[in-house]
Amino acid sequence: MAENANDFPTVLGPDATFKGELSFEKGLRLQGRLEGKINTPGRLHVSKEAKMQADVEAGSIIVEGDVKGNLTASDRVELKQSARYEGDLQASKLVVDEGAVFSGHVLVGPDAVKAGATHAGGAQRPAGQPGGGGGAPRPTPTGGPQPVKQG
Amino acid sequence: MAAPEYNVPQPDDRTTVVCLYCNKSQEVGRKAMTITCKFCSKSLRLEDKRVTQYEARRSIEICGVVTVEKKGNVVADVLCNGLVVRGKVKGNVVSRGPVLVGPEAEIKGDVTAPSLAVGAGAILAGKYSIGQPNEK
């Protein structure tokens, strides 16, 4: 999928560090460091050189860099070849490229985000404290699948 | 005096397998279906497995690729060298090869694998450990 500058009107450059809560409408390309929380109906692109420790709720998330925290995407999460991700993930669709490294609890499916919201009380952890080991309640999605692109 | 003839298999007839339990590799005959690991003495099944219906077991442990077809429904822990899911799996999966989750397939359980491919509308729930050396 070709990307242009209009897809990501907001860019956090490679020498920028952001701490706090961030919300935006369309899209953000993260090239620097971010710590905190992101809330957007749009797209988040974490570039190769970026480091992020945050809880994210977004439309779709593309990860190429280092990410720690919980990701929730109403549409899809893409973990590219260079991605290093640690945390809990909820999305309707998941695309994992070969070479991506991730660990954490995963809830993927057409109804995963809705199901995750109802179970969020026990499953979600603060950013930087992803699910390691067992013990956390595992939400189970229900409902039928829908056709999307193969990862 | 003529030298005694030994029926030693040629290298072409041999293949290398990695033990599921001790991780050590050894050469075995290409046509072998089961062997005993010469390092840990555990029995290893070398063939691939295809599941086309409901199958509930304690575990499926195979040195080949496990394929769960669309009508397949596996309730078991799976230890294998590759997994293709087109149906349903309920149980923990540890795979030394890639795990492919087909469109509209379902895995409920923890997954440890070097790589993961997820198809359209697949349902996943569990703890995933992808691309890292096995912790277990």
Short mmCIF file of C-alpha atoms in Angstrom, two decimals:
data_model
loop_
_atom_site.label_atom_id
_atom_site.label_comp_id
_atom_site.label_asym_id
_atom_site.label_seq_id
_atom_site.Cartn_x
_atom_site.Cartn_y
_atom_site.Cartn_z
CA MET A 1 0.00 0.00 0.00
CA ALA A 2 1.52 3.32 -1.06
CA GLU A 3 1.75 6.01 1.59
CA ASN A 4 1.96 9.73 1.01
CA ALA A 5 2.51 12.74 3.25
CA ASN A 6 -1.24 13.33 3.53
CA ASP A 7 -1.69 10.01 5.30
CA PHE A 8 0.51 11.19 8.16
CA PRO A 9 0.13 14.96 8.56
CA THR A 10 1.74 14.77 12.02
CA VAL A 11 5.35 13.68 12.31
CA LEU A 12 7.33 13.35 15.51
CA GLY A 13 10.88 13.61 14.18
CA PRO A 14 13.87 11.47 15.07
CA ASP A 15 15.32 13.96 17.54
CA ALA A 16 12.02 14.55 19.34
CA THR A 17 10.92 13.05 22.64
CA PHE A 18 7.32 13.27 23.75
CA LYS A 19 5.95 12.38 27.16
CA GLY A 20 2.24 12.52 27.87
CA GLU A 21 -1.10 11.96 26.23
CA LEU A 22 -1.45 12.54 22.53
CA SER A 23 -4.52 12.56 20.36
CA PHE A 24 -4.90 13.35 16.69
CA GLU A 25 -7.39 12.81 13.91
CA LYS A 26 -5.67 11.52 10.83
CA GLY A 27 -2.27 10.00 11.25
CA LEU A 28 1.01 10.22 13.09
CA ARG A 29 4.41 9.04 12.00
CA LEU A 30 6.62 8.49 15.00
CA GLN A 31 10.34 8.65 14.36
CA GLY A 32 11.55 9.72 17.79
CA ARG A 33 10.62 8.64 21.29
CA LEU A 34 7.20 8.63 22.84
CA GLU A 35 6.09 7.73 26.33
CA GLY A 36 2.50 7.87 27.51
CA LYS A 37 -0.81 7.38 25.77
CA ILE A 38 -2.14 7.78 22.25
CA ASN A 39 -5.78 8.01 21.29
CA THR A 40 -6.83 8.39 17.69
CA PRO A 41 -9.37 7.14 15.20
CA GLY A 42 -6.64 7.40 12.56
CA ARG A 43 -3.35 5.68 11.84
CA LEU A 44 -0.15 5.40 13.79
CA HIS A 45 3.11 4.52 12.11
CA VAL A 46 6.04 3.69 14.37
CA SER A 47 9.15 3.97 12.21
CA LYS A 48 12.22 1.80 12.39
CA GLU A 49 14.27 4.21 14.46
CA ALA A 50 11.41 5.07 16.84
CA LYS A 51 10.96 3.92 20.41
CA MET A 52 7.57 3.97 22.03
CA GLN A 53 6.34 3.02 25.46
CA ALA A 54 2.66 3.73 25.39
CA ASP A 55 -0.88 2.48 25.52
CA VAL A 56 -2.39 3.10 22.12
CA GLU A 57 -5.96 3.10 20.90
CA ALA A 58 -6.05 3.73 17.18
CA GLY A 59 -7.74 2.85 13.93
CA SER A 60 -4.69 1.08 12.60
CA ILE A 61 -1.13 0.71 13.80
CA ILE A 62 2.00 -0.08 11.83
CA VAL A 63 5.06 -1.01 13.86
CA GLU A 64 8.58 -1.02 12.49
CA GLY A 65 10.46 0.04 15.61
CA ASP A 66 10.57 -0.75 19.31
CA VAL A 67 7.25 -0.72 21.11
CA LYS A 68 6.26 -1.55 24.66
CA GLY A 69 2.70 -1.19 25.83
CA ASN A 70 -0.82 -2.19 24.98
CA LEU A 71 -2.05 -1.71 21.43
CA THR A 72 -5.72 -1.63 20.53
CA ALA A 73 -6.70 -1.14 16.91
CA SER A 74 -10.25 -1.11 15.64
CA ASP A 75 -8.95 -2.12 12.23
CA ARG A 76 -5.49 -3.67 12.04
CA VAL A 77 -2.07 -3.98 13.56
CA GLU A 78 0.87 -4.60 11.26
CA LEU A 79 4.17 -5.79 12.67
CA LYS A 80 6.85 -5.27 10.06
CA GLN A 81 10.09 -7.20 9.72
CA SER A 82 12.06 -4.89 12.02
CA ALA A 83 9.36 -4.64 14.69
CA ARG A 84 10.12 -5.40 18.31
CA TYR A 85 6.94 -5.41 20.31
CA GLU A 86 6.16 -6.35 23.88
CA GLY A 87 2.66 -5.93 25.22
CA ASP A 88 -0.94 -6.91 24.88
CA LEU A 89 -2.57 -6.55 21.52
CA GLN A 90 -6.19 -6.29 20.46
CA ALA A 91 -7.18 -5.86 16.86
CA SER A 92 -9.62 -6.95 14.23
CA LYS A 93 -6.77 -8.01 11.96
CA LEU A 94 -3.13 -8.82 12.56
CA VAL A 95 -0.39 -8.88 9.96
CA VAL A 96 3.00 -10.17 11.06
CA ASP A 97 5.95 -10.02 8.70
CA GLU A 98 8.67 -12.60 8.95
CA GLY A 99 11.38 -11.44 11.32
CA ALA A 100 9.09 -9.47 13.60
CA VAL A 101 9.55 -10.21 17.29
CA PHE A 102 6.72 -9.90 19.73
CA SER A 103 5.47 -11.30 22.95
CA GLY A 104 2.31 -10.67 24.87
CA HIS A 105 -1.32 -11.53 25.00
CA VAL A 106 -3.10 -11.38 21.69
CA LEU A 107 -6.78 -11.01 20.99
CA VAL A 108 -7.49 -10.89 17.28
CA GLY A 109 -10.75 -11.34 15.46
CA PRO A 110 -13.63 -9.39 14.01
CA ASP A 111 -15.14 -8.89 17.46
CA ALA A 112 -11.89 -8.78 19.41
CA VAL A 113 -11.88 -5.07 20.13
CA LYS A 114 -15.46 -5.13 21.41
CA ALA A 115 -14.79 -8.27 23.43
CA GLY A 116 -11.56 -6.76 24.73
CA ALA A 117 -13.39 -3.67 25.93
CA THR A 118 -15.76 -5.76 28.02
CA HIS A 119 -12.84 -7.70 29.51
CA ALA A 120 -10.50 -4.73 29.74
CA GLY A 121 -10.68 -4.47 33.52
CA GLY A 122 -8.41 -7.43 34.18
CA ALA A 123 -6.47 -7.83 30.98
CA GLN A 124 -5.02 -4.38 30.33
CA ARG A 125 -1.82 -3.40 32.08
CA PRO A 126 -0.10 -0.05 32.19
CA ALA A 127 2.43 0.73 29.43
CA GLY A 128 5.77 -0.89 29.99
CA GLN A 129 4.27 -3.71 32.01
CA PRO A 130 3.12 -6.10 29.33
CA GLY A 131 1.72 -9.48 30.10
CA GLY A 132 4.47 -11.87 31.02
CA GLY A 133 3.72 -15.37 32.18
CA GLY A 134 0.26 -16.70 32.81
CA GLY A 135 -2.34 -15.74 35.31
CA ALA A 136 -4.17 -12.96 33.50
CA PRO A 137 -7.72 -13.71 32.48
CA ARG A 138 -7.85 -14.56 28.82
CA PRO A 139 -10.76 -13.00 26.98
CA THR A 140 -12.34 -15.13 24.33
CA PRO A 141 -13.82 -13.51 21.25
CA THR A 142 -16.91 -14.78 19.61
CA GLY A 143 -18.64 -14.26 16.32
CA GLY A 144 -17.96 -14.97 12.69
CA PRO A 145 -14.90 -13.95 10.69
CA GLN A 146 -14.75 -11.47 7.84
CA PRO A 147 -12.61 -11.45 4.71
CA VAL A 148 -9.44 -9.33 4.76
CA LYS A 149 -5.99 -9.30 3.21
CA GLN A 150 -3.58 -12.09 4.03
CA GLY A 151 -0.47 -10.95 5.93
CA MET B 1 40.40 -61.43 0.54
CA ALA B 2 37.52 -59.21 -0.55
CA ALA B 3 36.47 -56.47 1.84
CA PRO B 4 33.14 -57.11 3.60
CA GLU B 5 30.22 -55.23 2.09
CA TYR B 6 28.24 -53.04 4.43
CA ASN B 7 24.82 -51.74 3.53
CA VAL B 8 25.41 -48.21 4.79
CA PRO B 9 22.81 -45.72 3.54
CA GLN B 10 24.18 -43.06 1.23
CA PRO B 11 24.05 -39.44 2.43
CA ASP B 12 21.23 -38.83 -0.08
CA ASP B 13 19.02 -41.11 1.94
CA ARG B 14 19.61 -39.25 5.18
CA THR B 15 18.02 -36.21 6.64
CA THR B 16 18.66 -34.17 9.74
CA VAL B 17 16.03 -33.87 12.43
CA VAL B 18 16.04 -31.74 15.55
CA CYS B 19 14.68 -33.39 18.67
CA LEU B 20 11.56 -31.68 19.97
CA TYR B 21 12.61 -32.27 23.54
CA CYS B 22 16.38 -31.79 23.76
CA ASN B 23 16.89 -29.61 20.67
CA LYS B 24 19.81 -31.70 19.46
CA SER B 25 20.05 -32.63 15.81
CA GLN B 26 20.81 -36.03 14.41
CA GLU B 27 20.90 -37.71 11.02
CA VAL B 28 18.24 -40.25 10.27
CA GLY B 29 17.06 -42.16 7.26
CA ARG B 30 14.85 -40.09 5.01
CA LYS B 31 12.15 -42.76 5.08
CA ALA B 32 12.12 -43.20 8.85
CA MET B 33 8.73 -42.52 10.40
CA THR B 34 9.67 -42.80 14.04
CA ILE B 35 12.99 -42.74 15.81
CA THR B 36 14.32 -42.69 19.32
CA CYS B 37 16.44 -39.65 20.01
CA LYS B 38 19.97 -40.86 20.63
CA PHE B 39 20.56 -38.04 23.11
CA CYS B 40 17.44 -38.04 25.27
CA SER B 41 15.94 -41.41 24.31
CA LYS B 42 12.53 -39.90 23.66
CA SER B 43 10.43 -41.30 20.87
CA LEU B 44 10.01 -38.94 17.91
CA ARG B 45 7.40 -39.18 15.16
CA LEU B 46 8.86 -37.75 12.00
CA GLU B 47 5.91 -37.72 9.65
CA ASP B 48 3.57 -34.82 9.00
CA LYS B 49 0.06 -34.92 10.41
CA ARG B 50 -3.18 -33.80 8.84
CA VAL B 51 -6.28 -33.34 10.97
CA THR B 52 -9.59 -33.28 9.16
CA GLN B 53 -12.03 -33.82 12.01
CA TYR B 54 -12.48 -33.31 15.71
CA GLU B 55 -9.54 -34.66 17.66
CA ALA B 56 -9.08 -34.27 21.40
CA ARG B 57 -5.84 -35.46 22.96
CA ARG B 58 -3.54 -34.59 25.77
CA SER B 59 -0.92 -33.51 23.26
CA ILE B 60 0.22 -33.86 19.66
CA GLU B 61 3.99 -34.12 19.46
CA ILE B 62 5.38 -34.46 15.98
CA CYS B 63 8.69 -33.63 14.30
CA GLY B 64 6.87 -32.70 11.14
CA VAL B 65 4.24 -30.20 10.11
CA VAL B 66 0.78 -30.40 11.63
CA THR B 67 -2.03 -29.25 9.34
CA VAL B 68 -5.49 -28.68 10.74
CA GLU B 69 -7.87 -28.60 7.82
CA LYS B 70 -11.01 -26.50 7.62
CA LYS B 71 -13.17 -29.15 9.23
CA GLY B 72 -10.44 -30.08 11.69
CA ASN B 73 -10.89 -29.21 15.33
CA VAL B 74 -7.96 -29.99 17.58
CA VAL B 75 -8.22 -29.82 21.34
CA ALA B 76 -4.66 -30.54 22.44
CA ASP B 77 -1.33 -29.00 23.22
CA VAL B 78 0.72 -29.09 20.02
CA LEU B 79 4.48 -29.48 19.82
CA CYS B 80 5.70 -29.56 16.24
CA ASN B 81 8.07 -28.26 13.60
CA GLY B 82 5.43 -26.25 11.78
CA LEU B 83 1.71 -25.66 12.05
CA VAL B 84 -0.91 -24.77 9.47
CA VAL B 85 -4.35 -24.02 10.85
CA ARG B 86 -7.35 -23.73 8.60
CA GLY B 87 -9.81 -24.98 11.21
CA LYS B 88 -9.67 -24.68 14.99
CA VAL B 89 -7.05 -25.35 17.61
CA LYS B 90 -7.65 -25.11 21.32
CA GLY B 91 -4.51 -25.63 23.34
CA ASN B 92 -1.00 -24.34 23.69
CA VAL B 93 1.22 -24.47 20.63
CA VAL B 94 5.00 -24.66 20.56
CA SER B 95 6.36 -24.79 17.03
CA ARG B 96 9.94 -24.73 15.81
CA GLY B 97 8.77 -23.68 12.37
CA PRO B 98 6.32 -21.05 11.15
CA VAL B 99 2.74 -21.02 12.31
CA LEU B 100 0.29 -20.19 9.53
CA VAL B 101 -3.22 -19.25 10.54
CA GLY B 102 -5.50 -19.37 7.55
CA PRO B 103 -8.42 -17.11 6.86
CA GLU B 104 -11.24 -17.71 9.30
CA ALA B 105 -9.16 -20.14 11.34
CA GLU B 106 -9.03 -20.04 15.11
CA ILE B 107 -6.35 -20.63 17.74
CA LYS B 108 -7.22 -20.33 21.40
CA GLY B 109 -4.16 -20.89 23.52
CA ASP B 110 -0.61 -19.72 23.96
CA VAL B 111 1.64 -19.82 20.90
CA THR B 112 5.42 -19.91 20.73
CA ALA B 113 6.92 -19.87 17.25
CA PRO B 114 9.70 -18.26 15.21
CA SER B 115 7.21 -16.64 12.86
CA LEU B 116 3.49 -16.19 12.44
CA ALA B 117 1.30 -15.49 9.44
CA VAL B 118 -2.29 -14.56 10.07
CA GLY B 119 -4.97 -14.73 7.45
CA ALA B 120 -8.13 -12.78 6.92
CA GLY B 121 -10.65 -12.94 9.71
CA ALA B 122 -8.61 -15.31 11.81
CA ILE B 123 -9.39 -15.46 15.51
CA LEU B 124 -6.48 -15.55 17.94
CA ALA B 125 -6.58 -15.47 21.71
CA GLY B 126 -3.69 -16.25 24.00
CA LYS B 127 -0.16 -15.32 24.89
CA TYR B 128 2.10 -15.12 21.87
CA SER B 129 5.85 -15.36 21.78
CA ILE B 130 6.99 -14.88 18.21
CA GLY B 131 10.49 -14.62 16.79
CA GLN B 132 12.28 -15.33 20.02
CA PRO B 133 14.05 -18.47 21.10
CA ASN B 134 11.75 -20.77 23.01
CA GLU B 135 11.63 -20.01 26.67
CA LYS B 136 10.47 -23.48 27.59
#
